[in-house]
Each structure stands twice: as C-alpha cells, then as structure tokens.
mmCIF file of C-alpha atoms in Angstrom:
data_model
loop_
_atom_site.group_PDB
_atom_site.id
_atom_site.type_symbol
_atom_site.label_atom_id
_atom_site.label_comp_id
_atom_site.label_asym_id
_atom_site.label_seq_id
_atom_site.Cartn_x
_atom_site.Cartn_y
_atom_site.Cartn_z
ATOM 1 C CA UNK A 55 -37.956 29.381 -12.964
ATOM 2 C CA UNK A 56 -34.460 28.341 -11.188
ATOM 3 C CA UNK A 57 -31.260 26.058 -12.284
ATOM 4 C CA UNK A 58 -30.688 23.746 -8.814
ATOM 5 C CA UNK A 59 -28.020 21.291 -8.457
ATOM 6 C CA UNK A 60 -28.137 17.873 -7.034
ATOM 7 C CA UNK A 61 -25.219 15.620 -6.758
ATOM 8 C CA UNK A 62 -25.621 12.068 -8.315
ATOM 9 C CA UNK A 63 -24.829 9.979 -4.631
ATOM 10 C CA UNK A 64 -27.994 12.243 -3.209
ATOM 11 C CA UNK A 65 -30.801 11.290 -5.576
ATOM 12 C CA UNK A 66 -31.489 8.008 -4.753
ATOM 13 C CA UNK A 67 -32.505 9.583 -0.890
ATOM 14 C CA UNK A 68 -34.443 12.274 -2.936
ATOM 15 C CA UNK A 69 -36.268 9.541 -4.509
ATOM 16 C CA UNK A 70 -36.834 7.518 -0.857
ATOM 17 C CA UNK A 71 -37.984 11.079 0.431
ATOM 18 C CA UNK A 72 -40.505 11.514 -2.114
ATOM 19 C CA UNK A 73 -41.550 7.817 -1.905
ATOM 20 C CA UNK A 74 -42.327 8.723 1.649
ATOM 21 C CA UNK A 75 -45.200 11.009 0.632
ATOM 22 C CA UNK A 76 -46.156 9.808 -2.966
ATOM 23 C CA UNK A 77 -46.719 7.076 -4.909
ATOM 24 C CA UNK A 78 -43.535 7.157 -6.930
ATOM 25 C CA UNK A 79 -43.873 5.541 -11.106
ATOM 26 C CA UNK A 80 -40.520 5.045 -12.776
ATOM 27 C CA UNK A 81 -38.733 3.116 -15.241
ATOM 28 C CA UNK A 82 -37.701 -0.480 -14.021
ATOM 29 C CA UNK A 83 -35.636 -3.214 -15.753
ATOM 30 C CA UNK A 84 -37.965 -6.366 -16.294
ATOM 31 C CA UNK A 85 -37.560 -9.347 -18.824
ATOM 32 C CA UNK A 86 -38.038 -7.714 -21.674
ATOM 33 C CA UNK A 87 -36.439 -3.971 -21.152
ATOM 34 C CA UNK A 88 -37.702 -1.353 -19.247
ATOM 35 C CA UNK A 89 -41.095 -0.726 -17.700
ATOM 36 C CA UNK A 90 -42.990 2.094 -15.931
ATOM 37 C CA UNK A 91 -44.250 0.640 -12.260
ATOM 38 C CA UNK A 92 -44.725 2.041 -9.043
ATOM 39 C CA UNK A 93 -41.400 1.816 -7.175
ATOM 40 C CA UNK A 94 -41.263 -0.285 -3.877
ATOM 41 C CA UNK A 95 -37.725 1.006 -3.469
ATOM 42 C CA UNK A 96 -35.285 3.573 -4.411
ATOM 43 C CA UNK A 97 -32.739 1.456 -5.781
ATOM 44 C CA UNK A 98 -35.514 0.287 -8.222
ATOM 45 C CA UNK A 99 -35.688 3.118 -10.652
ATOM 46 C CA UNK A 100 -33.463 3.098 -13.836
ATOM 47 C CA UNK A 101 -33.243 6.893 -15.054
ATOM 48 C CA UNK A 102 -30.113 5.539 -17.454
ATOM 49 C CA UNK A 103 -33.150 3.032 -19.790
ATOM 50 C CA UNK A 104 -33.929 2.617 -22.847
ATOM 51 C CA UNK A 105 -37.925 3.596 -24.334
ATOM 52 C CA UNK A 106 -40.375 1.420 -22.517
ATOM 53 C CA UNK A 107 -42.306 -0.972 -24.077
ATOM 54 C CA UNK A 108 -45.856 0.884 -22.584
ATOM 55 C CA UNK A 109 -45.454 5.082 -22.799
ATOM 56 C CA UNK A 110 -46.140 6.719 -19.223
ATOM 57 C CA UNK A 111 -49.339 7.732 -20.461
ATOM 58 C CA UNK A 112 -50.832 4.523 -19.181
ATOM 59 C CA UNK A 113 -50.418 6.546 -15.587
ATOM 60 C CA UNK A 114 -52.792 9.406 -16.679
ATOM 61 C CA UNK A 115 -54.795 6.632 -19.131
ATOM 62 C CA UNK A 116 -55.075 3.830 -17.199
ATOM 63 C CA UNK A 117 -55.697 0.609 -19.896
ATOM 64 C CA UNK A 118 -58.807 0.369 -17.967
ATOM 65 C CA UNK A 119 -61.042 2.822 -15.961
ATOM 66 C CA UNK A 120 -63.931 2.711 -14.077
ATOM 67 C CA UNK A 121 -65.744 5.931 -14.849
ATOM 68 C CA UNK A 122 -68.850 5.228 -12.239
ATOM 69 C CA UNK A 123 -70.503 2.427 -10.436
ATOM 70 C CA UNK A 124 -74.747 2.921 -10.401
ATOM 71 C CA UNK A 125 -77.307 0.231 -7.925
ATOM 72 C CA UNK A 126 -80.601 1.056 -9.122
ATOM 73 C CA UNK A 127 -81.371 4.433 -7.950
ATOM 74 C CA UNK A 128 -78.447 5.750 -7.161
ATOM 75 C CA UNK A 129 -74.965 6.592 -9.271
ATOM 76 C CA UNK A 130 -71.674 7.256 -7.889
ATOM 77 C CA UNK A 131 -68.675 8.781 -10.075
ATOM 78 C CA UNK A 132 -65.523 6.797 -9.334
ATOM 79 C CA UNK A 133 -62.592 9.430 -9.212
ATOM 80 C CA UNK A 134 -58.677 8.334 -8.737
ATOM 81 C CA UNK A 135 -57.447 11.097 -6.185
ATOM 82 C CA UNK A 136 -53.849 9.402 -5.330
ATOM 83 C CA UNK A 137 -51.004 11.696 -5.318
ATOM 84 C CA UNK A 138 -48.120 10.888 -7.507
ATOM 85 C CA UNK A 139 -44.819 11.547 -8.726
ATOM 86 C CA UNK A 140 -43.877 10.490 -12.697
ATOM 87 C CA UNK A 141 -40.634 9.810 -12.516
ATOM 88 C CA UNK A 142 -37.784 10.125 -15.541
ATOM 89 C CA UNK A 143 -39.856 10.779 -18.623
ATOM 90 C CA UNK A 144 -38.318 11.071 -21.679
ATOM 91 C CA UNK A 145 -38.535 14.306 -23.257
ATOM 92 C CA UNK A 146 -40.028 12.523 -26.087
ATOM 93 C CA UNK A 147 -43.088 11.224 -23.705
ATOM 94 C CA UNK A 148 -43.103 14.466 -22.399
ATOM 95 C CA UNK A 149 -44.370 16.150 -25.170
ATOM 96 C CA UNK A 150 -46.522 13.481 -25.895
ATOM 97 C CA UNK A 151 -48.355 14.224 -22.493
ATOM 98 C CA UNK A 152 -48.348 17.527 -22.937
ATOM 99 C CA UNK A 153 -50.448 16.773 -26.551
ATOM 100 C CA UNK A 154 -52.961 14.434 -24.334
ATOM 101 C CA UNK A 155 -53.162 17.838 -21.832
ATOM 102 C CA UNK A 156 -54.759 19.995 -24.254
ATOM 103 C CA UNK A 157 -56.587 16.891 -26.004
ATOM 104 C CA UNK A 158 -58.361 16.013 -22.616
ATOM 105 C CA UNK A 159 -58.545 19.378 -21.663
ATOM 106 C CA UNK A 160 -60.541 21.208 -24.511
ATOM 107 C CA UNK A 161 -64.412 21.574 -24.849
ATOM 108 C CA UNK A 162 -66.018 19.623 -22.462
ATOM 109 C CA UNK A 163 -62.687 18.719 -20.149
ATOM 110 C CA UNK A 164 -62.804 14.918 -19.454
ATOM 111 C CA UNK A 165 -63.065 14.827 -15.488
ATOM 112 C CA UNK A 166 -61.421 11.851 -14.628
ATOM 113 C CA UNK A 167 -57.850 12.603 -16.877
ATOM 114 C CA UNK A 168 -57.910 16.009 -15.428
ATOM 115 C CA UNK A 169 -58.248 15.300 -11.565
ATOM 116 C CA UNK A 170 -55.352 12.729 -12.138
ATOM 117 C CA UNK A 171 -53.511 15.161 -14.303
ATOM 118 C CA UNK A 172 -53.730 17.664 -11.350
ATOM 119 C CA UNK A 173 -52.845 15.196 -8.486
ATOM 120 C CA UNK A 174 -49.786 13.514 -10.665
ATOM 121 C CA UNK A 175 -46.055 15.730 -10.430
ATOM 122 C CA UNK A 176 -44.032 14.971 -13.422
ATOM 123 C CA UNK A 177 -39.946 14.698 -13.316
ATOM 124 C CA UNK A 178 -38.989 14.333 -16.614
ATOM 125 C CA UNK A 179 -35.175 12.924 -17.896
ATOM 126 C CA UNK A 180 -32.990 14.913 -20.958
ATOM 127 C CA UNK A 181 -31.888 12.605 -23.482
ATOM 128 C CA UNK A 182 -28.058 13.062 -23.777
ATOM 129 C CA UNK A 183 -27.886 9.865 -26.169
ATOM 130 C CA UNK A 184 -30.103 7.952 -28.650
ATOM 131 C CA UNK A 185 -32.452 5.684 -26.061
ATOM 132 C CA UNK A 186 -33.466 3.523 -29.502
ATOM 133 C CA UNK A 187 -32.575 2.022 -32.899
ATOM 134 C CA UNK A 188 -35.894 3.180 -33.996
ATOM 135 C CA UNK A 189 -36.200 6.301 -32.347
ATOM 136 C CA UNK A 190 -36.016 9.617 -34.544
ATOM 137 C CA UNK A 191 -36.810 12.228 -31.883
ATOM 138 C CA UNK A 192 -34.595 14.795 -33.571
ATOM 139 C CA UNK A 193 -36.501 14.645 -36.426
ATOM 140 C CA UNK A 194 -39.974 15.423 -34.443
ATOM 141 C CA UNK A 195 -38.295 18.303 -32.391
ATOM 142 C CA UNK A 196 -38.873 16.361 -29.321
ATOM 143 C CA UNK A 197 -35.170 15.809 -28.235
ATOM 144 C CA UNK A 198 -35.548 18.177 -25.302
ATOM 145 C CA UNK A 199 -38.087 20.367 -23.763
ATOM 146 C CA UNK A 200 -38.765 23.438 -22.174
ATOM 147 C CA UNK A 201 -42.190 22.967 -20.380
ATOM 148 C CA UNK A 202 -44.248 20.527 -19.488
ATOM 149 C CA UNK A 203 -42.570 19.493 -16.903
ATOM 150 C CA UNK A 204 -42.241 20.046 -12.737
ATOM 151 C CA UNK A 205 -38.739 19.238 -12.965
ATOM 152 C CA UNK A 206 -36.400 18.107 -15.417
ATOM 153 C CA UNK A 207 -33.200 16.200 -14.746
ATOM 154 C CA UNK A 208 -29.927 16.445 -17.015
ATOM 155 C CA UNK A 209 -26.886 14.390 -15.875
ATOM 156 C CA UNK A 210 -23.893 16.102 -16.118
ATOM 157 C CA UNK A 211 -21.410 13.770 -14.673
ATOM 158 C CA UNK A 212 -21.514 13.646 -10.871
ATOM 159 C CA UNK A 213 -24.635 15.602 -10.838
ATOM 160 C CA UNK A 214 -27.870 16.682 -11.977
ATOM 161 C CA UNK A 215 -28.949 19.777 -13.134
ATOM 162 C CA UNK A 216 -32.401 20.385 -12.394
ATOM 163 C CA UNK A 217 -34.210 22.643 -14.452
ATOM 164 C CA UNK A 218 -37.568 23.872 -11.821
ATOM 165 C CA UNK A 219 -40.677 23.942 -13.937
ATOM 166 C CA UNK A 220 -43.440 25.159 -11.562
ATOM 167 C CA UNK A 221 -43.647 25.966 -8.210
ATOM 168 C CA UNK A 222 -44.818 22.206 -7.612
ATOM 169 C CA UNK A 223 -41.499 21.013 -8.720
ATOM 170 C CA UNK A 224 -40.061 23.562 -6.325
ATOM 171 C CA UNK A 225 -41.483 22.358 -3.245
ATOM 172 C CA UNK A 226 -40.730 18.720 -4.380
ATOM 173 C CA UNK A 227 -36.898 19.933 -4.736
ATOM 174 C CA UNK A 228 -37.302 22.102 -1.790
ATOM 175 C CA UNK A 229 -39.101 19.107 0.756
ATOM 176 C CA UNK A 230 -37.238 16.415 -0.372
ATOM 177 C CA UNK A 231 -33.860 16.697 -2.042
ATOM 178 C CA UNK A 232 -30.683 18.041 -0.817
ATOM 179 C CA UNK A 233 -29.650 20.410 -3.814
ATOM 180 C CA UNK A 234 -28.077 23.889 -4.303
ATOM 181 C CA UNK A 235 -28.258 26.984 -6.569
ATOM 182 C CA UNK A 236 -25.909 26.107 -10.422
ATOM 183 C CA UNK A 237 -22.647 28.002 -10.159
ATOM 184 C CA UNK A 238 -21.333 29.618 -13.231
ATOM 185 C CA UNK A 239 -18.641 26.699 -13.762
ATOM 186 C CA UNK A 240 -21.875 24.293 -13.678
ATOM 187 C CA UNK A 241 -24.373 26.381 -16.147
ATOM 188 C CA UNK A 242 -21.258 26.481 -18.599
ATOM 189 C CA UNK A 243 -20.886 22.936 -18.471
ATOM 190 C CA UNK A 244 -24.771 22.277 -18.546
ATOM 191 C CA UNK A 245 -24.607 24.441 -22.238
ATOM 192 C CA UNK A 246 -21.494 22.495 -23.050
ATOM 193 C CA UNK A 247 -23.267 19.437 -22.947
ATOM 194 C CA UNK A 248 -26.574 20.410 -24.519
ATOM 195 C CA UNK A 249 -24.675 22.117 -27.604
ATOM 196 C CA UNK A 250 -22.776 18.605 -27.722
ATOM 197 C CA UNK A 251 -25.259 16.260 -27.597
ATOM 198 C CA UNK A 252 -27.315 17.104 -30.788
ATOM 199 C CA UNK A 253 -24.484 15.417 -33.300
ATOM 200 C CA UNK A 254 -24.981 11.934 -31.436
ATOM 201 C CA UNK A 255 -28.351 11.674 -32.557
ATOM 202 C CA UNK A 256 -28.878 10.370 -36.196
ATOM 203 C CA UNK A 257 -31.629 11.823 -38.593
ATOM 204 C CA UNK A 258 -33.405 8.840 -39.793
ATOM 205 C CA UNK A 259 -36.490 10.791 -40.803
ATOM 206 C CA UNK A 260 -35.717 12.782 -44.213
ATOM 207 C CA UNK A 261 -37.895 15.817 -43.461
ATOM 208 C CA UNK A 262 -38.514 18.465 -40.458
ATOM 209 C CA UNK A 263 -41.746 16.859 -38.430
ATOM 210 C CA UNK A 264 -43.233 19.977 -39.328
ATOM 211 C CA UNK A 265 -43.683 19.579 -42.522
ATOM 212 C CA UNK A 266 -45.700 16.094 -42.189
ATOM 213 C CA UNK A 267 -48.975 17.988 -42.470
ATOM 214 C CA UNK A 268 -48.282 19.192 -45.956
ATOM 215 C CA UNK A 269 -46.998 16.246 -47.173
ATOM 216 C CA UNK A 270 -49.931 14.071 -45.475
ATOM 217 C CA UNK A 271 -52.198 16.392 -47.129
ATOM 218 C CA UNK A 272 -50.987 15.563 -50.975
ATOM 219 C CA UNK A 273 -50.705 11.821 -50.248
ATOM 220 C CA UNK A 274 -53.849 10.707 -49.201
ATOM 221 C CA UNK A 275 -54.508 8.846 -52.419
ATOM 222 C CA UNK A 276 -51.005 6.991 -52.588
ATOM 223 C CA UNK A 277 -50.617 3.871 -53.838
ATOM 224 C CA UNK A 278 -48.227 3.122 -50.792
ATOM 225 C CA UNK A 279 -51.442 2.624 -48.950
ATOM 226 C CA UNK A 280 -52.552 -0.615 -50.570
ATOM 227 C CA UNK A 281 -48.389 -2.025 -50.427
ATOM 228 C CA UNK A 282 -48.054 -1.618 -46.960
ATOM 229 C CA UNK A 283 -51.691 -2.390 -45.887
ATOM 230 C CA UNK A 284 -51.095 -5.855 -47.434
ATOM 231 C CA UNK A 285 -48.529 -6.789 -44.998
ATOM 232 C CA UNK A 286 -50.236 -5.111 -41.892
ATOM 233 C CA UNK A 287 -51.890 -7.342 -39.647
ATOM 234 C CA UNK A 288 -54.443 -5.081 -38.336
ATOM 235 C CA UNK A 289 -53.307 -6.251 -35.047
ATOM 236 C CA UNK A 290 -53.253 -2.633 -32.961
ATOM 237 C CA UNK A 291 -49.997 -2.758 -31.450
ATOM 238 C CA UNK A 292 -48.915 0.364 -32.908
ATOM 239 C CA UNK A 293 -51.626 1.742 -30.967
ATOM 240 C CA UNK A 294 -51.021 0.379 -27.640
ATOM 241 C CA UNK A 295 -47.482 1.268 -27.599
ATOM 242 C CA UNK A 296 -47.972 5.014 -28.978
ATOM 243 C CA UNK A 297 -47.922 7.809 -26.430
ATOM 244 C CA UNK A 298 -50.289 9.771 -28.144
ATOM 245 C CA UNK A 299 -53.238 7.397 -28.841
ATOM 246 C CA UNK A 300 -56.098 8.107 -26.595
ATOM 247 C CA UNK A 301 -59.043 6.756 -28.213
ATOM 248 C CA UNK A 302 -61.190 4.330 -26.170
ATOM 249 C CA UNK A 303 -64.559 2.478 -25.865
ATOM 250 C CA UNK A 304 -66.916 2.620 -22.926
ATOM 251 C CA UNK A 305 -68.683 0.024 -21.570
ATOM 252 C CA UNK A 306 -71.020 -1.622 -18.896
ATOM 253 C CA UNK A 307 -71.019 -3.909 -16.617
ATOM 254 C CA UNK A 308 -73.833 -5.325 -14.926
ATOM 255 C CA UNK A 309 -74.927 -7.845 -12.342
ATOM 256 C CA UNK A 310 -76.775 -10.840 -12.804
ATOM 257 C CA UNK A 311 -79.973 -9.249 -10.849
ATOM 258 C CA UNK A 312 -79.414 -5.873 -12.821
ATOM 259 C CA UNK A 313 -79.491 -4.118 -9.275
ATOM 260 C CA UNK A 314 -75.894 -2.561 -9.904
ATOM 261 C CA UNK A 315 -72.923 -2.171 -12.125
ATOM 262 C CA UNK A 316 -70.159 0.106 -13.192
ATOM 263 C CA UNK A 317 -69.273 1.883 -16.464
ATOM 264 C CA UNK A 318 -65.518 1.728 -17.580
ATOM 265 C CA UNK A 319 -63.262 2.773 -20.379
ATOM 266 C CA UNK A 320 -60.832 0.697 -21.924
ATOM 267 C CA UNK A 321 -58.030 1.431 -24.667
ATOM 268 C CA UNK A 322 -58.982 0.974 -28.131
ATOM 269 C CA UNK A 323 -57.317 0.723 -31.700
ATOM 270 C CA UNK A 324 -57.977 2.520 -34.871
ATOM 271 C CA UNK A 325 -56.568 -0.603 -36.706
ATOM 272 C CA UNK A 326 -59.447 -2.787 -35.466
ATOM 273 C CA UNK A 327 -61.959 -4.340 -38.041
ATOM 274 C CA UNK A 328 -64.706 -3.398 -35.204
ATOM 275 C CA UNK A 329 -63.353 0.268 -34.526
ATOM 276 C CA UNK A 330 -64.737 1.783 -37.516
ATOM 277 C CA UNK A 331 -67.989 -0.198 -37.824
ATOM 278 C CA UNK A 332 -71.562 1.924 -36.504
ATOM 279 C CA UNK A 333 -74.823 0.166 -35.909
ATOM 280 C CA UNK A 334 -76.122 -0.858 -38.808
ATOM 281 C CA UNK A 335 -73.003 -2.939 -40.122
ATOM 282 C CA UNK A 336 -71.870 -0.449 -42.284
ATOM 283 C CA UNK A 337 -67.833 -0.067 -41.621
ATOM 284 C CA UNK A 338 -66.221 3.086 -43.182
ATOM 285 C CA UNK A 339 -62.623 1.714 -43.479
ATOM 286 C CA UNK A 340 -63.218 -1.592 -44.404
ATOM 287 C CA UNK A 341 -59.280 -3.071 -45.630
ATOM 288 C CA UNK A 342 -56.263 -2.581 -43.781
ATOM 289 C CA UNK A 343 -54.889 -0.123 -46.205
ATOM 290 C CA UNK A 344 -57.494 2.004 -45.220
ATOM 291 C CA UNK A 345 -56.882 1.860 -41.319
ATOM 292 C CA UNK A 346 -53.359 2.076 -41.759
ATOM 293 C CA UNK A 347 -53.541 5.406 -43.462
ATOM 294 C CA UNK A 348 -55.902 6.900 -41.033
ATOM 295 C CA UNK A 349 -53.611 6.090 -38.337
ATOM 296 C CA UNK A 350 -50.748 7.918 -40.283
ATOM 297 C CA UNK A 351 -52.612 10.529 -41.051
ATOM 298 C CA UNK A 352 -54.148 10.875 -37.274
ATOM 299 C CA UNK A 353 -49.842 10.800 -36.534
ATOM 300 C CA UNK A 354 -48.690 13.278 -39.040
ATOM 301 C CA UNK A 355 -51.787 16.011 -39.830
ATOM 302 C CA UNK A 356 -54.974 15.384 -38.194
ATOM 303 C CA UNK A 357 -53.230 15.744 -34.570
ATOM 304 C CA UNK A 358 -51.366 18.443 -35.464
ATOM 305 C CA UNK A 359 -53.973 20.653 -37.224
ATOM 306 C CA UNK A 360 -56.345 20.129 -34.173
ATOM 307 C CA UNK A 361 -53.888 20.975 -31.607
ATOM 308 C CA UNK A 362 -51.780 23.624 -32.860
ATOM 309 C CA UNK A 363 -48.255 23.613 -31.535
ATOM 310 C CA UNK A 364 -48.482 19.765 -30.957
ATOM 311 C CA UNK A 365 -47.440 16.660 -33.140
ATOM 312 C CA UNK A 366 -49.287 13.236 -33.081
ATOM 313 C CA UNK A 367 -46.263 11.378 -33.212
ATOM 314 C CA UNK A 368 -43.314 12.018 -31.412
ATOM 315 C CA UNK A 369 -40.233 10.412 -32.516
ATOM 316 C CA UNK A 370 -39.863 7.449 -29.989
ATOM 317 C CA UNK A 371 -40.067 4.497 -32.234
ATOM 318 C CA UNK A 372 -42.457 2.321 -30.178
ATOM 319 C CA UNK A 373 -44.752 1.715 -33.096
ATOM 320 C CA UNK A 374 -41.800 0.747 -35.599
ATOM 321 C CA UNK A 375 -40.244 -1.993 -32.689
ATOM 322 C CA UNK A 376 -44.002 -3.509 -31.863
ATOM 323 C CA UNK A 377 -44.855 -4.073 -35.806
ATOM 324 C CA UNK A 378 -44.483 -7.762 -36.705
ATOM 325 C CA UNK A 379 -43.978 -6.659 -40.866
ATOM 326 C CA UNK A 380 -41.613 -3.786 -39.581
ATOM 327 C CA UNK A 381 -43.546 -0.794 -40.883
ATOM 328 C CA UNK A 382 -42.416 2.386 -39.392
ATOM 329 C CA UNK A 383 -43.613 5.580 -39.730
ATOM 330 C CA UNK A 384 -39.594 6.751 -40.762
ATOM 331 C CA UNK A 385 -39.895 4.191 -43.665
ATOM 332 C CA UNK A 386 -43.618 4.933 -44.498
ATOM 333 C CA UNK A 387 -42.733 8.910 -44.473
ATOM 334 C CA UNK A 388 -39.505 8.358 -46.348
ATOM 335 C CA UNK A 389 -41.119 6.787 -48.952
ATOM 336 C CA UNK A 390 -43.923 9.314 -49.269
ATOM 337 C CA UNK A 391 -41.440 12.149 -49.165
ATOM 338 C CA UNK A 392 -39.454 10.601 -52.249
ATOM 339 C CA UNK A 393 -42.644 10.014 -54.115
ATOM 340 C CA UNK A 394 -43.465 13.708 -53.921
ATOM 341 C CA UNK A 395 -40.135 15.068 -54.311
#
C-alpha cells in the first residue's frame, strides 16, 4: 500500500501507544533465549532475537482451548474476543501463519481460530541476518515476505522502514506512531539493503523447497526411514516447536455430579504411539520409522499439495535444535536428495 518511515528512538513510544489500546505479544529474552509473551512494558520487547523456542502460532493456537462449557441443558460456546497486536514476527513465522490461515479457513472454517485471527494485528520483522545455526529459510523461500502481514518492519540503521500491509496496519501507524512518507534517498537505501542481505545467509538445504514434493513423492519407501527412526525418540518435540503443526485432540471435562463441564482442545503430536491408534487397538503407524516419515512427508508434500502456494515447513530450524538425536529435516532431505541424484 505505502513505504512510511519511523525513526529507531520513536518506536519504543509506538509500542507504549499501542500497548495503551491492545494487548501487545512480542519476543522477550528469558533463561533460555527468546520467548513470545504479552509485554508489560515497552522496553520489554527484543525485535533484534534470535527464533523462539515456541513459534507465535501459540497466540492464534493457544496449547490449550476451551471450545465450550455445557450444565445440563444448556451449552455456551467460549469465544476469545481480545484485541491484539503480534509483534516482530519473523518472516519465516509469517508465512507459516499465513499456511495455518488458509488451513483453518477452508471447508467448514474453524470458528474459534478465525474470530482470533480477525481480532489479532500482525507486525512482522525482515530478517537482515541469519537468526539461527539451524535455520535454512533461504532455502524454503521464506527469507522475506510480501503479504501476510499489517505491517512489516526493516531496520535500516537509525530507522525503520515500514512496509503498510492493510488498511489495519495503517491506522495502527497512523494512531499510534510518529512516522513519515520514505524519501527517495531512504527507498534507495531500503533496496540497497535488501539486494545485500541475501549473500549473508548460507544454503544449508541442497535443493529449492519447491522441489520437496517431487522428491517426497519417489522416497516414500527409503531405507533412510528405518536409520533415522531408530534413533528417534518418538518424543513430539519437533511438533511442539514447528509453526506449522496444527493437529490437536479434543476433550471433556466433567464434574463430579455430571451437571456441567467444558470441551477443550489441546496440541497434539503425530510422533505419538497413541496419535495414530483408532478404537479398536489397531494403530496404522506402529514404529517410529513410520511416524517419522509421515511427519516429513506432512513437512515437505502433503502440506504443500493441499494448500497450493504454501510449504509445511518453513526454514526456521526449531525442529532440528529441539531433537535430542539431532535429526533435521536439512540432513534428512540432504540425504534423500543424494540418494536420488
């Protein structure tokens, strides 16, 4: 829509402003790295951070949800209206959200991601250097983004150029920042720097992410399977820390007297014994080997073949830093590549 300009010693008020009105999530140092939380203060947020350990999509997935609470005769849908800002999402996460959009969105649209979708403003961050070790956004084509967004920071110095989204993210600019139309001298620098910036990121990943779906499709009887499903633990933290896992199970709650209750949803994992397993104790992947290549097939065809124009996995490198045995999708699809080269 527009090119504004905000100078670097004004967006900490911007962020205050907006704090004012919204609840404001953004990345915060803790113990361990970085985290998205709601900010209690300005001076909080950390737009300069490396990938959190938890992807934002735990703001439009909450871990756990309650999806109604019933008494006896009557049932009451439980809906979470709070207005929101998302505050310096990688471009990487980005696109990942923009994936769960249209994965919540088609069919029969699931009510309780959309109304939070629609109430929740994202302000997402450019990448101008590798955020992680692990990371091979480049690869995915997720190193910067064009939609998606409200508004989308990019550091260039002593300022930010703010690339306006939708007309949301213009009258968040327009209520609560101080900023000002990009002069020539800045839009030259602002192409300067994006031309720059794509040498300082490494290619880790030895194909184009586009081409996972065809080489997914020849490899589904690898051997690599049964190697690498021998070391995996089954434990699911791949899953948790993805930003494009979704599934979850649904369950109930009820009171001793059986009088009332509630319903929730709460994260699951394809790498569960349990996930996979239907009434009658039959479970149709059984081993570890066979989880582990559903999940990397879910990650580099299924995804992408049911949501055309999207990718189920994005580059960050979550998955590969939470493994305990360090498998990766990069070494996983490396290896798969060289077997069918």
């Amino acid at each position: 829509m527009s090119l504004k300009i905000i100078n670097k010693s004004d967006l900490m008020p911007f962020v205050a402003n907006m704090m004012g009105e919204y609840e404001v999530i953004g990345p915060v140092a803790n113990d361990i790295g970085f985290k998205f939380a709601t900010l209690t203060d300005a001076s909080q947020v950390r737009l300069n951070y490396n990938t959190t350990v938890i992807p934002p999509r735990k703001t439009l997935l909450p871990t756990q949800e309650t999806l109604f609470s019933f008494q006896k005769d009557m049932l009451a849908p439980t809906f979470d209206m709070k207005w929101r800002v998302l505050l310096g999402v990688h471009t990487c996460d980005l696109h990942a959200m923009c994936m769960l959009d249209e994965a919540f969105a088609r069919g029969q649209p699931d009510t309780h991601y959309m109304k939070r979708r629609a109430t929740t403003t994202i302000v997402s961050m450019e990448c101008l250097d590798t955020c992680d070790e692990n990371s091979f956004c480049k690869s995915m084509n997720t190193l910067t983004a064009t939609s998606g967004f409200d508004l989308h920071l990019i550091q260039l110095g002593d300022f930010y150029a703010v690339d306006v989204g939708t007309t949301a993210g213009e009258a968040l600019l327009a209520n609560h920042a101080k900023s000002h139309e990009a002069t020539r001298a800045e839009i030259a620098l602002l192409d300067k720097t994006m031309s720059q910036k794509w040498s300082k990121f490494p290619v880790r990943l030895h194909l184009d992410g586009k081409d996972l779906p065809a080489l997914m499709g020849v490899s589904y009887k690898s051997p690599l399977w049964e190697e690498v499903g021998k070391r995996c633990f089954g434990c699911g933290s791949c899953n948790i820390v993805c930003p494009t896992c979704y599934c979850f199970d649904v369950r109930d709650e009820v009171s001793m007297d059986g009088k009332s209750g509630e319903r929730y949803r709460i994260w699951d994992s394809c790498q569960l014994d349990e996930f996979a397993r239907i009434g009658s104790g039959e479970n149709f992947r059984k081993t570890h080997a066979h989880r582990l290549r559903h999940r990397f097939m879910r990650k580099g065809k299924y995804i992408a073949e049911a949501f055309p124009g999207h990718q189920g996995c994005v580059g960050c490198g979550r998955c590969a830093r939470a493994c305990l045995v360090d498998i990766t999708p990069v070494g996983v699809w490396n290896s798969l590549r060289q077997d069918h080269a």
